[in-house]
PDB file of C-alpha atoms in Angstrom:
ATOM      1  CA  MET A   1      -0.139  14.626 -15.495  1.00 98.00           C
ATOM      2  CA  TYR A   2       0.232  11.036 -16.646  1.00 98.00           C
ATOM      3  CA  ILE A   3       1.266   7.761 -15.060  1.00 98.00           C
ATOM      4  CA  ASN A   4       3.731   5.981 -17.335  1.00 98.00           C
ATOM      5  CA  SER A   5       4.186   2.832 -15.378  1.00 98.00           C
ATOM      6  CA  MET A   6       3.359   1.355 -11.923  1.00 98.00           C
ATOM      7  CA  GLY A   7       5.083  -1.303  -9.875  1.00 98.00           C
ATOM      8  CA  ASN A   8       4.724  -2.918  -6.445  1.00 98.00           C
ATOM      9  CA  TYR A   9       6.378  -5.176  -3.994  1.00 98.00           C
ATOM     10  CA  VAL A  10       4.581  -7.252  -1.347  1.00 98.00           C
ATOM     11  CA  PRO A  11       6.565  -9.535   0.953  1.00 98.00           C
ATOM     12  CA  SER A  12       5.609 -13.064   0.671  1.00 97.00           C
ATOM     13  CA  ALA A  13       5.253 -13.769   4.398  1.00 97.00           C
ATOM     14  CA  ARG A  14       1.823 -13.603   5.972  1.00 97.00           C
ATOM     15  CA  ILE A  15       1.002 -13.237   9.686  1.00 96.00           C
ATOM     16  CA  THR A  16      -2.469 -14.868  10.298  1.00 96.00           C
ATOM     17  CA  ASN A  17      -5.081 -13.871  12.965  1.00 96.00           C
ATOM     18  CA  ASP A  18      -4.071 -16.926  14.934  1.00 95.00           C
ATOM     19  CA  TYR A  19      -0.652 -15.474  15.715  1.00 95.00           C
ATOM     20  CA  PHE A  20      -2.279 -12.614  17.758  1.00 94.00           C
ATOM     21  CA  GLU A  21      -4.488 -14.947  19.778  1.00 91.00           C
ATOM     22  CA  ASN A  22      -1.277 -16.605  21.126  1.00 86.00           C
ATOM     23  CA  LEU A  23       0.401 -13.382  21.673  1.00 89.00           C
ATOM     24  CA  ASN A  24      -2.185 -11.036  23.212  1.00 87.00           C
ATOM     25  CA  GLY A  25      -5.449 -13.042  23.472  1.00 89.00           C
ATOM     26  CA  LEU A  26      -7.304 -11.489  20.498  1.00 92.00           C
ATOM     27  CA  GLU A  27      -9.492 -14.144  18.876  1.00 95.00           C
ATOM     28  CA  PRO A  28      -9.112 -14.535  15.134  1.00 94.00           C
ATOM     29  CA  GLY A  29     -12.908 -14.108  14.651  1.00 95.00           C
ATOM     30  CA  TRP A  30     -12.896 -10.976  16.720  1.00 93.00           C
ATOM     31  CA  ILE A  31     -10.098  -9.435  14.598  1.00 96.00           C
ATOM     32  CA  LEU A  32     -11.863 -10.359  11.384  1.00 96.00           C
ATOM     33  CA  GLN A  33     -15.273  -9.077  12.457  1.00 95.00           C
ATOM     34  CA  ARG A  34     -13.878  -5.708  13.443  1.00 93.00           C
ATOM     35  CA  THR A  35     -11.287  -5.124  10.597  1.00 96.00           C
ATOM     36  CA  GLY A  36     -11.901  -7.676   7.791  1.00 96.00           C
ATOM     37  CA  ILE A  37      -8.339  -8.763   8.073  1.00 97.00           C
ATOM     38  CA  THR A  38      -7.402 -12.548   7.915  1.00 97.00           C
ATOM     39  CA  SER A  39      -3.645 -12.006   7.411  1.00 97.00           C
ATOM     40  CA  ARG A  40      -1.090  -9.168   6.896  1.00 97.00           C
ATOM     41  CA  SER A  41       2.141  -9.004   4.968  1.00 98.00           C
ATOM     42  CA  LYS A  42       5.466  -8.859   6.731  1.00 98.00           C
ATOM     43  CA  VAL A  43       8.979  -8.452   5.376  1.00 98.00           C
ATOM     44  CA  GLY A  44      11.592 -11.211   5.591  1.00 96.00           C
ATOM     45  CA  PRO A  45      15.090 -11.310   6.958  1.00 96.00           C
ATOM     46  CA  GLY A  46      17.183  -8.791   5.238  1.00 95.00           C
ATOM     47  CA  GLU A  47      14.253  -6.747   3.878  1.00 97.00           C
ATOM     48  CA  GLY A  48      13.055  -3.297   4.811  1.00 97.00           C
ATOM     49  CA  SER A  49      11.731   0.057   3.435  1.00 97.00           C
ATOM     50  CA  ASP A  50      14.701   0.526   1.038  1.00 98.00           C
ATOM     51  CA  SER A  51      14.765  -2.973  -0.418  1.00 98.00           C
ATOM     52  CA  MET A  52      10.979  -2.955  -0.920  1.00 98.00           C
ATOM     53  CA  ALA A  53      11.353   0.417  -2.668  1.00 98.00           C
ATOM     54  CA  ILE A  54      13.899  -0.905  -5.059  1.00 98.00           C
ATOM     55  CA  ALA A  55      11.814  -4.018  -5.723  1.00 98.00           C
ATOM     56  CA  ALA A  56       8.729  -1.971  -6.521  1.00 98.00           C
ATOM     57  CA  ILE A  57      10.785   0.382  -8.876  1.00 98.00           C
ATOM     58  CA  ASP A  58      12.228  -2.667 -10.578  1.00 98.00           C
ATOM     59  CA  ASP A  59       8.662  -3.845 -11.111  1.00 98.00           C
ATOM     60  CA  ALA A  60       7.593  -0.542 -12.715  1.00 98.00           C
ATOM     61  CA  LEU A  61      10.629  -0.441 -14.952  1.00 98.00           C
ATOM     62  CA  LYS A  62       9.291  -3.468 -16.803  1.00 97.00           C
ATOM     63  CA  ASN A  63       6.863  -1.216 -18.694  1.00 96.00           C
ATOM     64  CA  LEU A  64       8.587   2.255 -18.468  1.00 98.00           C
ATOM     65  CA  PRO A  65       8.701   3.883 -22.024  1.00 97.00           C
ATOM     66  CA  TYR A  66      11.986   5.750 -21.382  1.00 98.00           C
ATOM     67  CA  ASP A  67      15.172   5.400 -19.457  1.00 98.00           C
ATOM     68  CA  ILE A  68      15.094   5.852 -15.713  1.00 98.00           C
ATOM     69  CA  LYS A  69      17.960   8.217 -15.924  1.00 98.00           C
ATOM     70  CA  ASP A  70      15.661  10.688 -17.655  1.00 98.00           C
ATOM     71  CA  VAL A  71      13.717  11.127 -14.523  1.00 98.00           C
ATOM     72  CA  ASP A  72      14.437  14.608 -12.976  1.00 98.00           C
ATOM     73  CA  LEU A  73      12.477  14.373  -9.820  1.00 98.00           C
ATOM     74  CA  ILE A  74      12.303  11.550  -7.144  1.00 98.00           C
ATOM     75  CA  VAL A  75       9.748  11.854  -4.396  1.00 98.00           C
ATOM     76  CA  ALA A  76       9.558   9.457  -1.399  1.00 98.00           C
ATOM     77  CA  ALA A  77       6.027   9.685   0.215  1.00 98.00           C
ATOM     78  CA  CYS A  78       5.460   7.546   3.290  1.00 97.00           C
ATOM     79  CA  TYR A  79       5.649   7.640   7.077  1.00 96.00           C
ATOM     80  CA  ALA A  80       7.140   4.432   8.273  1.00 95.00           C
ATOM     81  CA  ILE A  81      10.577   5.440   7.054  1.00 93.00           C
ATOM     82  CA  TYR A  82      13.818   3.784   7.934  1.00 94.00           C
ATOM     83  CA  ASP A  83      16.003   6.876   7.739  1.00 95.00           C
ATOM     84  CA  THR A  84      14.868  10.427   7.706  1.00 92.00           C
ATOM     85  CA  VAL A  85      18.076  11.627   6.214  1.00 95.00           C
ATOM     86  CA  ALA A  86      18.773   9.125   3.436  1.00 95.00           C
ATOM     87  CA  THR A  87      15.200   8.603   2.356  1.00 97.00           C
ATOM     88  CA  PRO A  88      13.956   6.064  -0.423  1.00 97.00           C
ATOM     89  CA  ALA A  89      14.328   8.856  -2.769  1.00 98.00           C
ATOM     90  CA  HIS A  90      18.071   9.092  -2.234  1.00 98.00           C
ATOM     91  CA  ILE A  91      18.399   5.374  -2.044  1.00 98.00           C
ATOM     92  CA  ALA A  92      16.844   5.108  -5.469  1.00 98.00           C
ATOM     93  CA  GLN A  93      19.017   7.846  -6.908  1.00 98.00           C
ATOM     94  CA  GLN A  94      22.088   6.098  -5.769  1.00 98.00           C
ATOM     95  CA  HIS A  95      20.929   2.638  -6.907  1.00 98.00           C
ATOM     96  CA  TYR A  96      20.142   3.715 -10.410  1.00 98.00           C
ATOM     97  CA  ASN A  97      22.637   6.447 -10.708  1.00 98.00           C
ATOM     98  CA  ILE A  98      20.222   9.185 -11.585  1.00 98.00           C
ATOM     99  CA  SER A  99      22.214  12.295 -11.956  1.00 97.00           C
ATOM    100  CA  GLY A 100      20.713  15.850 -11.816  1.00 97.00           C
ATOM    101  CA  ALA A 101      17.300  14.800 -10.222  1.00 98.00           C
ATOM    102  CA  LYS A 102      15.928  16.517  -7.289  1.00 98.00           C
ATOM    103  CA  ALA A 103      15.241  14.090  -4.277  1.00 98.00           C
ATOM    104  CA  VAL A 104      12.773  14.954  -1.563  1.00 98.00           C
ATOM    105  CA  TYR A 105      10.581  13.304   1.092  1.00 98.00           C
ATOM    106  CA  VAL A 106       6.927  13.915   1.828  1.00 97.00           C
ATOM    107  CA  SER A 107       5.003  12.686   4.847  1.00 96.00           C
ATOM    108  CA  ALA A 108       1.381  13.104   5.630  1.00 95.00           C
ATOM    109  CA  ALA A 109       0.342   9.926   7.357  1.00 94.00           C
ATOM    110  CA  CYS A 110      -1.782   7.648   5.196  1.00 95.00           C
ATOM    111  CA  SER A 111      -2.432  10.308   2.729  1.00 97.00           C
ATOM    112  CA  SER A 112       1.365  10.552   1.921  1.00 98.00           C
ATOM    113  CA  PHE A 113       1.160   9.052  -1.455  1.00 98.00           C
ATOM    114  CA  ILE A 114      -1.476  11.443  -2.737  1.00 98.00           C
ATOM    115  CA  ASN A 115       0.355  14.361  -1.252  1.00 98.00           C
ATOM    116  CA  GLY A 116       3.436  13.162  -3.122  1.00 98.00           C
ATOM    117  CA  LEU A 117       1.338  13.243  -6.250  1.00 98.00           C
ATOM    118  CA  GLU A 118       0.353  16.799  -5.478  1.00 98.00           C
ATOM    119  CA  VAL A 119       4.079  17.888  -4.948  1.00 98.00           C
ATOM    120  CA  ILE A 120       4.939  16.324  -8.354  1.00 98.00           C
ATOM    121  CA  GLU A 121       2.045  18.167  -9.953  1.00 98.00           C
ATOM    122  CA  GLY A 122       3.436  21.344  -8.546  1.00 98.00           C
ATOM    123  CA  TYR A 123       6.888  20.723  -9.856  1.00 98.00           C
ATOM    124  CA  PHE A 124       5.446  20.023 -13.298  1.00 98.00           C
ATOM    125  CA  ALA A 125       3.285  23.134 -13.194  1.00 98.00           C
ATOM    126  CA  SER A 126       6.352  25.301 -12.248  1.00 98.00           C
ATOM    127  CA  GLY A 127       8.347  23.915 -15.115  1.00 98.00           C
ATOM    128  CA  LYS A 128      10.967  22.564 -12.704  1.00 98.00           C
ATOM    129  CA  ALA A 129      10.421  18.847 -13.726  1.00 98.00           C
ATOM    130  CA  LYS A 130       9.130  16.795 -16.497  1.00 98.00           C
ATOM    131  CA  ARG A 131       9.486  13.249 -15.386  1.00 98.00           C
ATOM    132  CA  ALA A 132       9.243  11.977 -11.925  1.00 98.00           C
ATOM    133  CA  LEU A 133       9.571   8.821  -9.815  1.00 99.00           C
ATOM    134  CA  LEU A 134       7.114   8.590  -6.710  1.00 98.00           C
ATOM    135  CA  ILE A 135       8.022   5.926  -4.227  1.00 98.00           C
ATOM    136  CA  CYS A 136       6.002   4.795  -1.252  1.00 98.00           C
ATOM    137  CA  SER A 137       7.532   2.003   1.004  1.00 98.00           C
ATOM    138  CA  GLU A 138       5.762   1.397   4.314  1.00 98.00           C
ATOM    139  CA  HIS A 139       7.563  -0.972   6.728  1.00 98.00           C
ATOM    140  CA  ASN A 140       4.887  -0.807   9.310  1.00 97.00           C
ATOM    141  CA  THR A 141       5.916  -4.039  11.184  1.00 96.00           C
ATOM    142  CA  TYR A 142       9.315  -2.290  11.913  1.00 96.00           C
ATOM    143  CA  TYR A 143       7.318   0.068  14.223  1.00 95.00           C
ATOM    144  CA  SER A 144       4.313  -1.769  15.268  1.00 94.00           C
ATOM    145  CA  ASN A 145       3.822  -3.104  18.771  1.00 92.00           C
ATOM    146  CA  GLU A 146       2.156  -6.545  18.281  1.00 92.00           C
ATOM    147  CA  LYS A 147       1.092  -6.787  21.955  1.00 92.00           C
ATOM    148  CA  ASP A 148      -1.018  -3.580  21.584  1.00 92.00           C
ATOM    149  CA  GLN A 149      -4.614  -4.924  21.516  1.00 92.00           C
ATOM    150  CA  LYS A 150      -6.015  -1.656  19.914  1.00 91.00           C
ATOM    151  CA  ALA A 151      -3.821  -1.532  16.768  1.00 92.00           C
ATOM    152  CA  GLY A 152      -0.990  -4.166  16.901  1.00 93.00           C
ATOM    153  CA  HIS A 153      -2.900  -6.633  14.672  1.00 95.00           C
ATOM    154  CA  LEU A 154      -3.559  -4.103  11.852  1.00 96.00           C
ATOM    155  CA  TRP A 155      -0.189  -3.482   9.950  1.00 97.00           C
ATOM    156  CA  GLY A 156       1.322  -4.936   6.896  1.00 98.00           C
ATOM    157  CA  ASP A 157       4.287  -4.118   4.718  1.00 98.00           C
ATOM    158  CA  ALA A 158       4.349  -3.149   0.996  1.00 98.00           C
ATOM    159  CA  ALA A 159       5.787  -0.646  -1.490  1.00 98.00           C
ATOM    160  CA  VAL A 160       4.648   0.998  -4.678  1.00 98.00           C
ATOM    161  CA  ALA A 161       6.396   2.932  -7.264  1.00 98.00           C
ATOM    162  CA  PHE A 162       4.874   5.283  -9.922  1.00 99.00           C
ATOM    163  CA  PHE A 163       6.672   6.899 -12.929  1.00 98.00           C
ATOM    164  CA  LEU A 164       4.848  10.049 -13.985  1.00 98.00           C
ATOM    165  CA  SER A 165       5.220  12.734 -16.700  1.00 98.00           C
ATOM    166  CA  LYS A 166       3.934  16.228 -17.387  1.00 98.00           C
ATOM    167  CA  GLU A 167       3.188  15.178 -20.960  1.00 98.00           C
ATOM    168  CA  ARG A 168       1.848  12.016 -22.415  1.00 98.00           C
ATOM    169  CA  GLU A 169       4.784   9.486 -23.215  1.00 97.00           C
ATOM    170  CA  ALA A 170       2.928   6.506 -24.664  1.00 97.00           C
ATOM    171  CA  ASP A 171      -0.584   5.252 -25.542  1.00 96.00           C
ATOM    172  CA  THR A 172      -0.641   3.192 -22.494  1.00 96.00           C
ATOM    173  CA  ASP A 173      -0.290   6.163 -20.049  1.00 98.00           C
ATOM    174  CA  VAL A 174      -2.878   6.487 -17.381  1.00 98.00           C
ATOM    175  CA  GLU A 175      -4.183  10.212 -17.225  1.00 98.00           C
ATOM    176  CA  ILE A 176      -4.480  11.674 -13.721  1.00 98.00           C
ATOM    177  CA  LEU A 177      -7.683  13.889 -13.993  1.00 98.00           C
ATOM    178  CA  ASP A 178      -7.395  15.363 -10.496  1.00 98.00           C
ATOM    179  CA  VAL A 179      -5.357  15.386  -7.191  1.00 98.00           C
ATOM    180  CA  PHE A 180      -7.023  16.740  -4.081  1.00 98.00           C
ATOM    181  CA  THR A 181      -5.674  16.814  -0.488  1.00 98.00           C
ATOM    182  CA  GLU A 182      -6.553  18.617   2.538  1.00 97.00           C
ATOM    183  CA  GLY A 183      -5.023  18.758   6.117  1.00 97.00           C
ATOM    184  CA  LEU A 184      -7.513  18.031   9.008  1.00 97.00           C
ATOM    185  CA  GLY A 185      -5.374  18.467  12.027  1.00 95.00           C
ATOM    186  CA  ASN A 186      -8.098  20.691  13.608  1.00 96.00           C
ATOM    187  CA  VAL A 187     -10.729  17.972  13.305  1.00 95.00           C
ATOM    188  CA  GLY A 188     -11.728  15.591  16.039  1.00 94.00           C
ATOM    189  CA  LYS A 189      -8.781  13.900  17.835  1.00 92.00           C
ATOM    190  CA  GLY A 190      -6.516  15.286  15.228  1.00 91.00           C
ATOM    191  CA  PRO A 191      -2.840  14.721  15.639  1.00 91.00           C
ATOM    192  CA  GLU A 192      -3.320  12.191  18.459  1.00 89.00           C
ATOM    193  CA  GLY A 193      -5.712   9.897  16.758  1.00 89.00           C
ATOM    194  CA  VAL A 194      -2.894   7.873  15.200  1.00 92.00           C
ATOM    195  CA  LYS A 195       0.679   8.343  15.987  1.00 89.00           C
ATOM    196  CA  LEU A 196       4.101   6.878  15.320  1.00 93.00           C
ATOM    197  CA  ARG A 197       6.645   7.533  17.980  1.00 93.00           C
ATOM    198  CA  PRO A 198       9.572   5.127  17.514  1.00 91.00           C
ATOM    199  CA  LYS A 199      10.872   5.440  21.161  1.00 89.00           C
ATOM    200  CA  ASP A 200       7.410   5.727  22.749  1.00 91.00           C
ATOM    201  CA  GLY A 201       5.172   2.659  21.787  1.00 89.00           C
ATOM    202  CA  GLY A 202       5.665   2.752  17.895  1.00 91.00           C
ATOM    203  CA  ILE A 203       2.492   2.978  15.749  1.00 93.00           C
ATOM    204  CA  MET A 204      -0.579   3.506  17.965  1.00 89.00           C
ATOM    205  CA  MET A 205      -4.232   4.194  17.343  1.00 89.00           C
ATOM    206  CA  PRO A 206      -5.619   5.177  20.764  1.00 89.00           C
ATOM    207  CA  ASP A 207      -8.726   6.644  19.290  1.00 87.00           C
ATOM    208  CA  GLY A 208      -9.948   4.016  16.844  1.00 88.00           C
ATOM    209  CA  ARG A 209     -13.705   5.162  16.851  1.00 91.00           C
ATOM    210  CA  ASP A 210     -12.742   8.743  16.135  1.00 94.00           C
ATOM    211  CA  VAL A 211     -10.495   7.621  13.312  1.00 94.00           C
ATOM    212  CA  PHE A 212     -13.375   5.368  11.957  1.00 94.00           C
ATOM    213  CA  ILE A 213     -15.900   8.186  11.974  1.00 96.00           C
ATOM    214  CA  HIS A 214     -13.716  10.875  10.293  1.00 96.00           C
ATOM    215  CA  ALA A 215     -12.192   8.379   7.768  1.00 95.00           C
ATOM    216  CA  CYS A 216     -15.791   7.639   6.508  1.00 96.00           C
ATOM    217  CA  LYS A 217     -16.744  11.224   6.354  1.00 97.00           C
ATOM    218  CA  TYR A 218     -13.643  12.726   4.771  1.00 97.00           C
ATOM    219  CA  MET A 219     -12.934  10.200   2.205  1.00 98.00           C
ATOM    220  CA  ILE A 220     -16.312  11.017   0.760  1.00 98.00           C
ATOM    221  CA  TYR A 221     -15.476  14.667   1.071  1.00 98.00           C
ATOM    222  CA  ALA A 222     -12.326  14.185  -0.701  1.00 98.00           C
ATOM    223  CA  LEU A 223     -13.945  12.133  -3.496  1.00 98.00           C
ATOM    224  CA  LYS A 224     -16.683  14.775  -3.931  1.00 98.00           C
ATOM    225  CA  ASN A 225     -14.096  17.557  -4.284  1.00 98.00           C
ATOM    226  CA  SER A 226     -12.282  15.693  -7.018  1.00 98.00           C
ATOM    227  CA  LEU A 227     -15.496  14.932  -8.776  1.00 98.00           C
ATOM    228  CA  LYS A 228     -16.402  18.559  -8.711  1.00 98.00           C
ATOM    229  CA  HIS A 229     -13.036  19.617 -10.151  1.00 97.00           C
ATOM    230  CA  THR A 230     -13.244  17.182 -13.081  1.00 98.00           C
ATOM    231  CA  GLY A 231     -16.992  17.739 -13.774  1.00 97.00           C
ATOM    232  CA  LEU A 232     -17.588  14.020 -13.348  1.00 98.00           C
ATOM    233  CA  GLU A 233     -20.443  12.433 -11.435  1.00 97.00           C
ATOM    234  CA  ILE A 234     -20.094   9.452  -9.114  1.00 97.00           C
ATOM    235  CA  GLU A 235     -21.681   7.241 -11.922  1.00 97.00           C
ATOM    236  CA  ASP A 236     -18.821   7.938 -14.103  1.00 98.00           C
ATOM    237  CA  ILE A 237     -16.459   6.159 -11.869  1.00 98.00           C
ATOM    238  CA  ASP A 238     -16.058   2.474 -12.695  1.00 98.00           C
ATOM    239  CA  LYS A 239     -13.996   1.423  -9.681  1.00 98.00           C
ATOM    240  CA  LEU A 240     -13.409   2.887  -6.195  1.00 98.00           C
ATOM    241  CA  ILE A 241     -10.594   2.217  -3.983  1.00 98.00           C
ATOM    242  CA  CYS A 242     -10.324   3.378  -0.323  1.00 98.00           C
ATOM    243  CA  HIS A 243      -7.448   3.411   1.854  1.00 97.00           C
ATOM    244  CA  GLN A 244      -7.137  -0.161   3.238  1.00 97.00           C
ATOM    245  CA  ALA A 245      -7.557   0.661   6.994  1.00 95.00           C
ATOM    246  CA  ASN A 246     -10.504  -1.420   7.839  1.00 95.00           C
ATOM    247  CA  LYS A 247     -13.023  -3.247   5.634  1.00 96.00           C
ATOM    248  CA  ARG A 248     -15.837  -1.907   7.758  1.00 96.00           C
ATOM    249  CA  ILE A 249     -14.742   1.595   6.716  1.00 97.00           C
ATOM    250  CA  VAL A 250     -15.087   0.532   3.126  1.00 97.00           C
ATOM    251  CA  ALA A 251     -18.581  -0.892   3.625  1.00 97.00           C
ATOM    252  CA  GLN A 252     -19.619   2.358   5.326  1.00 97.00           C
ATOM    253  CA  VAL A 253     -18.239   4.601   2.466  1.00 97.00           C
ATOM    254  CA  ALA A 254     -20.089   2.217  -0.034  1.00 97.00           C
ATOM    255  CA  HIS A 255     -23.251   2.553   2.015  1.00 97.00           C
ATOM    256  CA  GLN A 256     -23.101   6.260   2.217  1.00 97.00           C
ATOM    257  CA  LEU A 257     -22.402   6.567  -1.547  1.00 97.00           C
ATOM    258  CA  ASP A 258     -25.140   4.193  -2.311  1.00 96.00           C
ATOM    259  CA  LYS A 259     -22.735   2.065  -4.333  1.00 97.00           C
ATOM    260  CA  PRO A 260     -22.305  -1.748  -4.332  1.00 97.00           C
ATOM    261  CA  LEU A 261     -19.350  -3.246  -2.689  1.00 96.00           C
ATOM    262  CA  ASP A 262     -18.543  -4.897  -5.846  1.00 96.00           C
ATOM    263  CA  ASP A 263     -17.456  -1.439  -7.207  1.00 97.00           C
ATOM    264  CA  PHE A 264     -14.713  -1.321  -4.577  1.00 98.00           C
ATOM    265  CA  LEU A 265     -11.305  -2.899  -4.977  1.00 98.00           C
ATOM    266  CA  ASN A 266      -9.603  -4.227  -1.800  1.00 98.00           C
ATOM    267  CA  ASN A 267      -6.611  -6.118  -0.602  1.00 98.00           C
ATOM    268  CA  ILE A 268      -6.983  -5.505   3.238  1.00 97.00           C
ATOM    269  CA  GLU A 269      -8.164  -9.093   3.753  1.00 97.00           C
ATOM    270  CA  THR A 270      -4.894 -10.580   3.076  1.00 98.00           C
ATOM    271  CA  LEU A 271      -2.331  -7.807   3.514  1.00 98.00           C
ATOM    272  CA  GLY A 272      -3.602  -5.707   6.435  1.00 98.00           C
ATOM    273  CA  ASN A 273      -3.179  -1.958   6.550  1.00 98.00           C
ATOM    274  CA  THR A 274      -0.136  -1.155   4.382  1.00 98.00           C
ATOM    275  CA  GLY A 275      -0.280   2.534   5.114  1.00 97.00           C
ATOM    276  CA  SER A 276      -0.052   5.186   2.552  1.00 97.00           C
ATOM    277  CA  ALA A 277       0.851   2.602  -0.053  1.00 98.00           C
ATOM    278  CA  SER A 278      -2.345   0.851   0.387  1.00 98.00           C
ATOM    279  CA  ALA A 279      -4.738   2.533  -2.074  1.00 98.00           C
ATOM    280  CA  ALA A 280      -2.124   2.797  -4.798  1.00 98.00           C
ATOM    281  CA  LEU A 281      -1.140  -0.784  -4.165  1.00 98.00           C
ATOM    282  CA  VAL A 282      -4.746  -1.924  -4.796  1.00 98.00           C
ATOM    283  CA  LEU A 283      -4.660  -0.047  -8.123  1.00 98.00           C
ATOM    284  CA  THR A 284      -1.439  -1.718  -9.300  1.00 98.00           C
ATOM    285  CA  GLN A 285      -2.665  -5.215  -8.244  1.00 98.00           C
ATOM    286  CA  ASN A 286      -5.891  -4.789 -10.390  1.00 98.00           C
ATOM    287  CA  LEU A 287      -4.844  -3.206 -13.632  1.00 98.00           C
ATOM    288  CA  ASP A 288      -6.126  -6.124 -15.587  1.00 96.00           C
ATOM    289  CA  LYS A 289      -9.710  -5.193 -14.441  1.00 96.00           C
ATOM    290  CA  PHE A 290      -9.558  -1.829 -16.357  1.00 98.00           C
ATOM    291  CA  LYS A 291     -10.031  -1.246 -20.088  1.00 97.00           C
ATOM    292  CA  LYS A 292      -9.349   1.921 -22.081  1.00 97.00           C
ATOM    293  CA  GLY A 293     -11.533   4.809 -20.921  1.00 97.00           C
ATOM    294  CA  ASP A 294     -12.350   3.429 -17.524  1.00 98.00           C
ATOM    295  CA  LYS A 295     -11.997   5.734 -14.523  1.00 98.00           C
ATOM    296  CA  ALA A 296     -10.919   4.958 -10.882  1.00 98.00           C
ATOM    297  CA  ALA A 297     -11.137   7.152  -7.825  1.00 98.00           C
ATOM    298  CA  LEU A 298      -8.710   6.515  -4.904  1.00 98.00           C
ATOM    299  CA  MET A 299      -9.669   7.973  -1.574  1.00 98.00           C
ATOM    300  CA  VAL A 300      -7.603   8.181   1.555  1.00 98.00           C
ATOM    301  CA  PHE A 301      -7.599   9.321   5.129  1.00 97.00           C
ATOM    302  CA  GLY A 302      -4.591   9.749   7.306  1.00 95.00           C
ATOM    303  CA  GLY A 303      -3.872   9.945  10.942  1.00 93.00           C
ATOM    304  CA  GLY A 304      -2.976  13.556  11.929  1.00 93.00           C
ATOM    305  CA  TYR A 305      -5.620  13.929  10.323  1.00 96.00           C
ATOM    306  CA  SER A 306      -5.570  14.461   6.664  1.00 97.00           C
ATOM    307  CA  CYS A 307      -7.498  13.266   3.409  1.00 97.00           C
ATOM    308  CA  GLY A 308      -7.145  13.020  -0.354  1.00 98.00           C
ATOM    309  CA  CYS A 309      -8.362  11.705  -3.532  1.00 98.00           C
ATOM    310  CA  PHE A 310      -7.123  11.334  -7.055  1.00 98.00           C
ATOM    311  CA  ILE A 311      -8.962  10.168 -10.100  1.00 98.00           C
ATOM    312  CA  VAL A 312      -7.365   8.312 -13.055  1.00 98.00           C
ATOM    313  CA  LYS A 313      -8.517   7.631 -16.553  1.00 98.00           C
ATOM    314  CA  PHE A 314      -7.251   4.571 -18.523  1.00 98.00           C
TER     315      PHE A 314
END
C-alpha cells in the first residue's frame, strides 16, 4: 500500500495558556509542565470539521499523480465528528463529485486514523478498491469544556488527508510497510478513561493517570508489533512520531526505548492535542526532513482504549 499524496489544514488561531488562567485558574506554567503545551489551534468563524477536511484534501491535491475522480473509496476516520450521518467522507464525495466510490466512517478514538488505514488495506486486499482517500478532521474545541480543569486545556483542531493506492503510482510515493491496531477496551480504565458525550460534558478525561500509564506502554507495544511484522529493528527507524496527547508521554516513550528525544517529531507545543489527526499531521508537517529510503514509525493510543502503529518508507 502506498501514500500518493498528503495534505493538512491547521486553523490559524492559537489559544495560549494565559486564556485558561483567566478562565479556570490554571497557571500557564502548570499547564506547560504537565502537558508540554503552550498554545492550541482553534477554528475560526464559519470553520468546522467539514471545512477543515476539504482544506486538507485541497492541500493534498497539489501533488496527487491522478485525478481525484479516480478514487473508488473514501474513508473518514475521526471521533470529533460534526454529523454522524453525512460524514466528511460524504461531504468530500459531494464536493469533488466523485461518482461510484464507497464512502464510510471509522471511529476508534485517537487511533481512528490508523484504523482507517487498516480498513483501506482490507478493501485493497479484497480487490474492492484500488485508490482511496483517507480523511481525518478533528474539531475538538466543538466538544471541549474549557472550564474542565482536568482536560479542557488540552484540545486543538486540525485535519489531514491522505491519498492511497494498492499499487505504486509515482516515484514519489511513500510505501506503508505495516499497519497494526488493537482494541484495549478490557485494559485499565478502558472505555471510561476518555469519553466524548456531547450532551453530558463533552470531551472528558477523568482518569488521566491511567491514560498516561497505558499510553506509554501500548504505543511501545504497537511499535514492537509493527517492527516484528516488517523484520525491522528500532535502529532502522529514522524518526518516530507519537500521538500528540502529552509531551511527557513522548519523553517517557523515548526513555523506555532508549532513544534520544531528537529522534521524535512533535507539534503538541503549539497545536495541543489534535486527536486522531495528530500523528499523521506531524508527518505531513515534516516531509522535508525525510530523504529517499528513510523510515518513520507512527504510534498512537486512543481512549477507549486502543493502540496502533504504522511504518512508512520514503
